[in-house]
Tab-separated table of C-alpha atoms in Angstrom:
chain	number	residue	atom	x	y	z
C	1	MET	CA	-39.666	48.919	-45.585
C	2	ASN	CA	-42.061	51.699	-44.536
C	3	SER	CA	-41.011	54.345	-42.030
C	4	ASP	CA	-42.820	52.684	-39.104
C	5	HIS	CA	-41.025	49.387	-39.739
C	6	ALA	CA	-37.709	51.189	-40.146
C	7	THR	CA	-38.214	53.054	-36.867
C	8	LEU	CA	-39.102	49.846	-35.052
C	9	PHE	CA	-36.082	48.032	-36.501
C	10	GLN	CA	-33.801	50.909	-35.512
C	11	ARG	CA	-35.178	50.697	-31.978
C	12	GLY	CA	-34.224	47.013	-31.906
C	13	VAL	CA	-30.725	47.847	-33.158
C	14	ASP	CA	-30.367	50.576	-30.522
C	15	LEU	CA	-31.336	48.122	-27.777
C	16	PHE	CA	-28.815	45.641	-29.189
C	17	GLU	CA	-26.075	48.264	-29.029
C	18	LEU	CA	-27.112	49.022	-25.429
C	19	ARG	CA	-26.629	45.294	-24.713
C	20	ASP	CA	-30.288	44.976	-23.749
C	21	TRP	CA	-30.538	41.673	-25.579
C	22	ALA	CA	-33.925	40.442	-24.309
C	23	ASP	CA	-35.767	43.705	-25.014
C	24	ALA	CA	-34.065	43.921	-28.407
C	25	ILE	CA	-35.390	40.462	-29.304
C	26	ALA	CA	-38.921	41.490	-28.286
C	27	VAL	CA	-38.770	44.510	-30.600
C	28	LEU	CA	-37.154	42.569	-33.464
C	29	ASP	CA	-39.859	39.918	-33.166
C	30	GLN	CA	-42.402	42.668	-33.820
C	31	VAL	CA	-40.484	43.660	-36.946
C	32	ILE	CA	-40.356	40.026	-38.113
C	33	GLN	CA	-44.063	39.540	-37.407
C	34	GLN	CA	-44.838	42.490	-39.672
C	35	GLN	CA	-42.114	41.687	-42.227
C	36	PRO	CA	-41.164	37.972	-42.120
C	37	ASN	CA	-38.560	38.460	-44.890
C	38	HIS	CA	-36.594	41.129	-43.019
C	39	ASP	CA	-33.204	39.388	-43.128
C	40	ALA	CA	-31.437	42.125	-41.148
C	41	ALA	CA	-33.935	41.735	-38.297
C	42	TRP	CA	-33.387	37.968	-38.257
C	43	CYS	CA	-29.623	38.537	-38.208
C	44	CYS	CA	-29.788	41.066	-35.370
C	45	LYS	CA	-32.070	38.733	-33.422
C	46	ALA	CA	-29.543	35.922	-33.922
C	47	LEU	CA	-26.777	38.114	-32.512
C	48	CYS	CA	-28.899	38.916	-29.442
C	49	GLN	CA	-29.658	35.222	-28.921
C	50	GLY	CA	-25.958	34.442	-29.174
C	51	HIS	CA	-25.148	36.961	-26.450
C	52	LEU	CA	-27.814	35.323	-24.269
C	53	ARG	CA	-26.123	31.927	-24.924
C	54	GLN	CA	-29.232	30.701	-26.759
C	55	LEU	CA	-26.940	29.127	-29.324
C	56	ASP	CA	-29.311	26.756	-31.119
C	57	ALA	CA	-31.931	29.489	-31.424
C	58	SER	CA	-29.270	31.884	-32.690
C	59	LEU	CA	-28.210	29.410	-35.373
C	60	THR	CA	-31.832	29.002	-36.481
C	61	SER	CA	-32.203	32.780	-36.779
C	62	PHE	CA	-29.022	33.096	-38.856
C	63	ASP	CA	-30.353	30.350	-41.136
C	64	GLN	CA	-33.609	32.284	-41.527
C	65	ALA	CA	-31.666	35.412	-42.485
C	66	LEU	CA	-29.615	33.474	-45.045
C	67	THR	CA	-32.663	31.723	-46.494
C	68	ILE	CA	-34.062	35.176	-47.221
C	69	ASN	CA	-30.738	36.642	-48.373
C	70	PRO	CA	-27.924	34.127	-49.012
C	71	SER	CA	-25.484	37.031	-49.459
C	72	ASN	CA	-26.085	38.627	-46.055
C	73	LEU	CA	-22.435	39.179	-45.154
C	74	ARG	CA	-23.044	39.793	-41.465
C	75	ALA	CA	-25.098	36.614	-41.144
C	76	LEU	CA	-22.490	34.539	-42.996
C	77	GLU	CA	-19.659	35.812	-40.812
C	78	ASN	CA	-21.455	35.435	-37.509
C	79	LYS	CA	-22.914	32.042	-38.382
C	80	GLY	CA	-19.341	30.869	-38.961
C	81	ILE	CA	-18.212	32.362	-35.648
C	82	LEU	CA	-21.162	30.760	-33.837
C	83	LEU	CA	-20.484	27.311	-35.291
C	84	VAL	CA	-16.840	27.558	-34.202
C	85	GLN	CA	-18.028	28.502	-30.704
C	86	MET	CA	-20.319	25.447	-30.795
C	87	GLU	CA	-17.343	23.312	-31.909
C	88	ARG	CA	-19.012	22.395	-35.191
C	89	PRO	CA	-16.100	23.343	-37.450
C	90	LYS	CA	-17.093	21.344	-40.540
C	91	GLU	CA	-20.355	23.287	-40.723
C	92	ALA	CA	-18.547	26.571	-40.042
C	93	ILE	CA	-16.337	26.290	-43.125
C	94	ALA	CA	-19.173	26.620	-45.688
C	95	PRO	CA	-20.559	30.047	-44.684
C	96	LEU	CA	-17.044	31.394	-44.195
C	97	GLU	CA	-15.926	30.259	-47.641
C	98	LEU	CA	-19.044	31.792	-49.215
C	99	LEU	CA	-18.291	35.035	-47.397
C	100	LEU	CA	-14.698	34.964	-48.649
C	101	GLN	CA	-15.932	34.486	-52.218
C	102	LEU	CA	-17.943	37.677	-51.777
C	103	GLN	CA	-15.285	39.525	-49.746
C	104	PRO	CA	-11.855	37.948	-50.288
C	105	MET	CA	-10.140	40.560	-48.100
C	106	ASP	CA	-12.289	39.990	-45.004
C	107	TYR	CA	-9.579	39.331	-42.407
C	108	LYS	CA	-12.073	38.347	-39.704
C	109	ALA	CA	-13.491	35.617	-41.939
C	110	TRP	CA	-9.989	34.310	-42.693
C	111	SER	CA	-9.163	34.299	-38.989
C	112	THR	CA	-12.383	32.490	-38.060
C	113	LYS	CA	-11.754	29.972	-40.833
C	114	GLY	CA	-8.344	29.395	-39.255
C	115	ASP	CA	-10.046	28.723	-35.913
C	116	ALA	CA	-12.351	26.168	-37.565
C	117	LEU	CA	-9.409	24.452	-39.262
C	118	VAL	CA	-7.589	24.229	-35.916
C	119	GLN	CA	-10.628	22.454	-34.452
C	120	LEU	CA	-10.429	20.056	-37.408
C	121	LYS	CA	-6.712	19.547	-36.608
C	122	ARG	CA	-5.806	20.832	-40.074
C	123	PHE	CA	-3.048	22.956	-38.607
C	124	GLN	CA	-1.097	23.733	-41.784
C	125	ASP	CA	-4.290	24.889	-43.515
C	126	ALA	CA	-5.116	26.954	-40.428
C	127	ILE	CA	-1.721	28.673	-40.612
C	128	HIS	CA	-2.426	29.582	-44.246
C	129	ALA	CA	-5.792	31.062	-43.220
C	130	TYR	CA	-4.178	33.107	-40.442
C	131	ASP	CA	-1.511	34.274	-42.911
C	132	CYS	CA	-4.302	35.541	-45.167
C	133	ALA	CA	-5.936	37.323	-42.238
C	134	LEU	CA	-2.629	38.999	-41.422
C	135	GLU	CA	-2.037	39.975	-45.042
C	136	PHE	CA	-5.240	42.011	-44.934
C	137	ASN	CA	-4.820	43.215	-41.345
C	138	PRO	CA	-1.240	43.111	-40.026
C	139	ASN	CA	-2.509	44.344	-36.624
C	140	ASP	CA	-4.730	41.318	-35.940
C	141	PHE	CA	-2.978	40.165	-32.771
C	142	LYS	CA	-5.469	37.324	-32.270
C	143	ALA	CA	-4.518	35.857	-35.650
C	144	TYR	CA	-0.833	36.019	-34.684
C	145	SER	CA	-1.625	34.356	-31.356
C	146	ASN	CA	-3.792	31.611	-32.846
C	147	ARG	CA	-1.241	31.028	-35.599
C	148	GLY	CA	1.322	30.544	-32.826
C	149	ASN	CA	-0.906	27.908	-31.233
C	150	ALA	CA	-1.167	26.111	-34.589
C	151	PHE	CA	2.626	26.132	-34.926
C	152	VAL	CA	2.853	24.589	-31.441
C	153	GLU	CA	0.545	21.760	-32.536
C	154	LEU	CA	2.946	21.053	-35.414
C	155	GLY	CA	5.947	21.089	-33.076
C	156	ARG	CA	7.314	24.222	-34.759
C	157	PHE	CA	8.140	26.000	-31.524
C	158	HIS	CA	10.535	28.611	-32.935
C	159	SER	CA	7.864	29.764	-35.396
C	160	ALA	CA	5.273	29.694	-32.611
C	161	ILE	CA	7.375	31.921	-30.354
C	162	SER	CA	7.972	34.342	-33.229
C	163	SER	CA	4.229	34.519	-33.864
C	164	PHE	CA	3.473	35.099	-30.173
C	165	ASP	CA	6.114	37.850	-30.121
C	166	LYS	CA	4.363	39.620	-33.002
C	167	ALA	CA	1.035	39.356	-31.182
C	168	LEU	CA	2.577	40.809	-28.023
C	169	ALA	CA	4.204	43.659	-29.942
C	170	ILE	CA	0.657	44.740	-30.834
C	171	HIS	CA	-1.080	43.821	-27.568
C	172	PRO	CA	1.514	43.471	-24.800
C	173	HIS	CA	-0.914	43.083	-21.901
C	174	GLU	CA	-2.700	39.875	-22.935
C	175	PRO	CA	-1.872	37.208	-20.295
C	176	GLN	CA	-2.949	34.211	-22.378
C	177	ILE	CA	-0.458	35.051	-25.118
C	178	TRP	CA	2.363	35.383	-22.577
C	179	PHE	CA	1.230	32.047	-21.136
C	180	ASN	CA	1.207	30.298	-24.528
C	181	ARG	CA	4.610	31.783	-25.346
C	182	ALA	CA	5.959	30.480	-22.036
C	183	CYS	CA	4.640	26.980	-22.769
C	184	ALA	CA	6.392	26.973	-26.159
C	185	LEU	CA	9.633	28.188	-24.571
C	186	ASP	CA	9.392	25.534	-21.851
C	187	VAL	CA	8.946	22.728	-24.386
C	188	SER	CA	11.921	24.164	-26.300
C	189	GLY	CA	14.056	23.803	-23.174
C	190	LYS	CA	14.377	27.576	-22.681
C	191	ARG	CA	13.310	27.453	-19.061
C	192	ASP	CA	14.638	30.819	-17.887
C	193	GLU	CA	12.867	32.596	-20.745
C	194	ALA	CA	9.738	30.543	-20.078
C	195	LEU	CA	9.769	31.531	-16.413
C	196	ALA	CA	10.095	35.193	-17.364
C	197	SER	CA	7.173	34.796	-19.768
C	198	TYR	CA	4.941	33.208	-17.100
C	199	GLU	CA	5.820	36.116	-14.839
C	200	ARG	CA	4.823	38.579	-17.578
C	201	ALA	CA	1.492	36.767	-17.823
C	202	ILE	CA	1.039	37.134	-14.063
C	203	ALA	CA	2.046	40.804	-14.207
C	204	ALA	CA	-0.605	41.346	-16.881
C	205	SER	CA	-3.197	39.432	-14.851
C	206	PRO	CA	-2.349	38.418	-11.270
C	207	VAL	CA	-5.433	36.158	-11.285
C	208	HIS	CA	-4.209	34.040	-14.220
C	209	VAL	CA	-4.321	30.691	-12.421
C	210	SER	CA	-2.745	28.613	-15.192
C	211	SER	CA	0.344	30.824	-15.175
C	212	TRP	CA	0.790	30.395	-11.421
C	213	ILE	CA	0.484	26.601	-11.831
C	214	ASN	CA	2.887	26.369	-14.766
C	215	ARG	CA	5.307	28.732	-13.049
C	216	GLY	CA	5.267	26.286	-10.137
C	217	ASN	CA	5.845	23.356	-12.480
C	218	LEU	CA	8.842	25.091	-14.029
C	219	LEU	CA	10.339	26.011	-10.657
C	220	ALA	CA	9.893	22.388	-9.568
C	221	LYS	CA	11.791	21.217	-12.668
C	222	GLN	CA	14.617	23.509	-11.574
C	223	GLY	CA	14.620	21.923	-8.125
C	224	LYS	CA	13.177	25.039	-6.478
C	225	GLU	CA	10.486	23.169	-4.573
C	226	THR	CA	9.836	25.851	-1.932
C	227	GLU	CA	9.251	28.505	-4.601
C	228	ALA	CA	7.123	26.045	-6.561
C	229	ILE	CA	4.910	25.385	-3.527
C	230	ALA	CA	4.478	29.143	-3.037
C	231	SER	CA	3.382	29.446	-6.672
C	232	TYR	CA	0.850	26.617	-6.283
C	233	ASP	CA	-0.415	28.301	-3.104
C	234	GLU	CA	-1.103	31.458	-5.115
C	235	ALA	CA	-3.050	29.403	-7.663
C	236	ILE	CA	-5.061	27.692	-4.923
C	237	GLN	CA	-5.852	30.991	-3.234
C	238	LEU	CA	-7.318	32.188	-6.538
C	239	ASP	CA	-9.042	28.884	-7.349
C	240	PRO	CA	-9.457	26.504	-4.395
C	241	GLN	CA	-11.096	24.005	-6.766
C	242	SER	CA	-7.999	23.639	-8.963
C	243	THR	CA	-7.317	19.917	-8.750
C	244	GLN	CA	-4.162	20.377	-10.842
C	245	ALA	CA	-2.692	22.925	-8.416
C	246	TRP	CA	-3.430	20.716	-5.385
C	247	ASN	CA	-1.913	17.676	-7.116
C	248	ASN	CA	1.234	19.464	-8.254
C	249	ARG	CA	1.625	21.049	-4.822
C	250	GLY	CA	1.533	17.515	-3.408
C	251	LEU	CA	4.323	16.443	-5.747
C	252	ALA	CA	6.529	19.339	-4.647
C	253	LEU	CA	5.821	18.632	-0.971
C	254	ARG	CA	6.631	14.941	-1.389
C	255	ARG	CA	9.895	15.727	-3.166
C	256	SER	CA	10.695	18.055	-0.248
C	257	GLY	CA	10.331	15.140	2.161
C	258	ARG	CA	7.004	16.407	3.499
C	259	ALA	CA	4.997	13.255	2.748
C	260	LYS	CA	2.162	13.853	5.237
C	261	GLU	CA	1.527	17.338	3.858
C	262	ALA	CA	1.756	15.916	0.341
C	263	ILE	CA	-0.957	13.366	1.111
C	264	ALA	CA	-3.184	16.123	2.520
C	265	SER	CA	-2.664	18.066	-0.718
C	266	TYR	CA	-3.507	15.010	-2.829
C	267	ASP	CA	-6.628	14.539	-0.701
C	268	GLN	CA	-7.689	18.073	-1.625
C	269	ALA	CA	-7.023	17.347	-5.308
C	270	ILE	CA	-9.238	14.270	-5.075
C	271	ALA	CA	-11.939	16.137	-3.144
C	272	THR	CA	-12.168	18.687	-5.953
C	273	ASN	CA	-12.098	15.973	-8.632
C	274	PRO	CA	-12.561	12.330	-7.556
C	275	THR	CA	-11.592	11.180	-11.073
C	276	ASN	CA	-8.128	12.772	-10.882
C	277	TYR	CA	-6.301	9.478	-11.332
C	278	GLU	CA	-2.881	11.132	-11.168
C	279	ALA	CA	-3.654	12.440	-7.676
C	280	TRP	CA	-4.816	8.961	-6.560
C	281	ASP	CA	-1.605	7.483	-7.982
C	282	ASN	CA	0.645	10.148	-6.459
C	283	ARG	CA	-1.121	9.740	-3.123
C	284	GLY	CA	-0.412	6.012	-3.311
C	285	TYR	CA	3.265	6.568	-4.011
C	286	ALA	CA	3.556	8.979	-1.066
C	287	LEU	CA	1.895	6.408	1.196
C	288	ALA	CA	4.325	3.762	-0.064
C	289	LYS	CA	7.283	5.999	0.774
C	290	MET	CA	5.843	6.194	4.311
C	291	GLY	CA	5.729	2.387	4.447
C	292	LYS	CA	1.918	2.215	4.291
C	293	ILE	CA	1.901	-0.289	1.459
C	294	ARG	CA	-1.662	-1.627	1.778
C	295	ASP	CA	-3.065	1.908	1.849
C	296	ALA	CA	-0.802	2.779	-1.078
C	297	ILE	CA	-2.104	-0.101	-3.202
C	298	ALA	CA	-5.700	0.842	-2.367
C	299	SER	CA	-5.045	4.408	-3.535
C	300	ILE	CA	-3.314	3.301	-6.733
C	301	ASP	CA	-6.203	0.920	-7.408
C	302	GLN	CA	-8.522	3.942	-7.340
C	303	ALA	CA	-6.327	5.538	-10.008
C	304	LEU	CA	-6.468	2.401	-12.145
C	305	LYS	CA	-10.223	2.163	-11.683
C	306	VAL	CA	-10.494	5.552	-13.396
C	307	HIS	CA	-7.743	4.892	-15.976
C	308	PRO	CA	-6.857	1.175	-16.243
C	309	ASN	CA	-3.917	1.809	-18.600
C	310	HIS	CA	-2.283	4.525	-16.497
C	311	ALA	CA	1.293	3.305	-16.868
C	312	ASN	CA	2.668	5.261	-13.922
C	313	GLY	CA	0.049	3.770	-11.613
C	314	ILE	CA	0.823	0.259	-12.831
C	315	TYR	CA	4.543	0.931	-12.325
C	316	ASN	CA	3.975	2.270	-8.808
C	317	LYS	CA	1.829	-0.728	-7.955
C	318	GLY	CA	4.754	-2.907	-9.053
C	319	TYR	CA	6.966	-0.925	-6.678
C	320	CYS	CA	4.493	-1.584	-3.848
C	321	TYR	CA	4.538	-5.326	-4.559
C	322	ALA	CA	8.334	-5.232	-4.587
C	323	MET	CA	8.237	-3.570	-1.163
C	324	GLN	CA	6.037	-6.444	0.050
C	325	GLY	CA	8.444	-9.020	-1.369
C	326	LYS	CA	5.872	-10.173	-3.939
C	327	THR	CA	8.424	-10.394	-6.704
C	328	THR	CA	6.284	-12.124	-9.331
C	329	LEU	CA	3.512	-9.528	-9.066
C	330	ALA	CA	6.102	-6.748	-8.993
C	331	VAL	CA	7.782	-7.883	-12.210
C	332	ASP	CA	4.396	-8.451	-13.872
C	333	HIS	CA	3.370	-4.856	-13.196
C	334	ILE	CA	6.710	-3.334	-14.168
C	335	SER	CA	6.558	-5.320	-17.412
C	336	GLN	CA	3.054	-4.042	-18.117
C	337	ALA	CA	4.133	-0.428	-17.556
C	338	ILE	CA	7.095	-0.886	-19.907
C	339	GLN	CA	4.820	-2.426	-22.527
C	340	ILE	CA	2.556	0.646	-22.410
C	341	ASN	CA	5.394	3.191	-22.523
C	342	PRO	CA	8.821	1.619	-23.110
C	343	GLN	CA	10.520	4.977	-23.778
C	344	LYS	CA	9.812	6.124	-20.235
C	345	TYR	CA	9.588	3.013	-18.091
C	346	LEU	CA	12.362	0.834	-19.533
C	347	PRO	CA	15.179	3.213	-18.531
C	348	ALA	CA	13.315	4.042	-15.315
C	349	ALA	CA	13.037	0.398	-14.280
C	350	ALA	CA	16.681	-0.287	-15.082
C	351	THR	CA	17.982	2.522	-12.856
C	352	ASP	CA	15.215	3.235	-10.325
C	353	PRO	CA	16.550	2.969	-6.748
C	354	ASP	CA	12.977	2.183	-5.650
C	355	LEU	CA	13.326	-1.144	-7.490
C	356	GLU	CA	16.748	-2.012	-6.094
C	357	MET	CA	15.312	-5.146	-4.484
C	358	LEU	CA	14.454	-6.444	-7.987
C	359	HIS	CA	17.798	-5.738	-9.657
C	360	SER	CA	19.230	-9.114	-8.650
C	361	ASN	CA	16.093	-11.001	-9.706
C	362	LYS	CA	16.765	-13.114	-12.822
C	363	ARG	CA	13.278	-12.667	-14.250
C	364	PHE	CA	13.547	-8.894	-13.829
C	365	GLN	CA	17.009	-8.897	-15.445
C	366	ALA	CA	15.662	-10.935	-18.358
C	367	LEU	CA	12.743	-8.512	-18.708
C	368	ILE	CA	15.048	-5.500	-18.972
C	369	LYS	CA	17.391	-7.294	-21.371
C	370	ASN	CA	14.513	-8.433	-23.579
C	371	TYR	CA	13.011	-4.952	-23.883
C	372	ARG	CA	16.419	-3.420	-24.555
C	373	GLN	CA	16.978	-5.873	-27.404
C	374	LYS	CA	13.542	-5.063	-28.823
C	375	SER	CA	14.263	-1.332	-28.589
C	376	ALA	CA	17.633	-1.746	-30.294
C	377	GLY	CA	16.081	-3.778	-33.102
C	378	SER	CA	13.210	-1.394	-33.793
């Protein structure tokens, strides 16, 4: 490369470092026009295109760099990262493995390979990759965090929490890690610790909407509906389009005996996302509790239009038919819900006070007995 080309390339690099991506590309294109085999210019251009979210163009530029120089380490690493970002994990593995052949101690490559393996649902292999990343860089908090997520996917919650703790020891102010730790604690039944972890996430980032929502969910599980509603209100103030927060707020209001307010909250959930079948279903149940059975069935039908096999909606529709005295239709729907999810709806149907009017029905009794015998025999 002559001095003029080197100066021009350095100008492109300087613009890249100044985050002036578009002007950097214009300069790098001049370098490439004069020297088409300048792999470093192609690689730098690819990075600029990636920052501008021109992902396909960025991938093409990385490929150009690697056609010229298959051992361009920066291109191999960033092509792998880009393909993971594009959710093309199978393609990401090849450049990362080539990079690791050339640089076996590259912790970033190991960590990115772990991310690709997670996308492929190869969670045990991902954990091994993260372990390798951590062997070469014990301070890689992202690898600890992502390894924790992989443990969660395998149901290894104790290991997940331990991994999140190690991430937080390095980077204690990352709200997403506190959030993920709280989720693992919640699933493990450690609700007080989970609540504290959600609150640490919120302390780290008061605008972390998911933590406000899950904090509300946890408070609701503890029967603290008023506090749960306040938590959902915080989430909604931050993100008025959060259909999940509106829906869960409706649940807490309905359990508090505030059915009209619950329906208004479900209406907001549906307004933000008309395909939120759970909100349609929950709205229907609230209407049924108010005695508005026809309106309830219409709302539940909207849920089933979106998700025909939504067992809870089918169950609630059975409850509505029972309220109307349409016993045959009621038992048909309860049976269908049990068939979809016997673990949940068989014990529910047998003890649900909402279905008290069916408990003396012989067909309903036979249904429960039959499913219990099947469950015992399986």
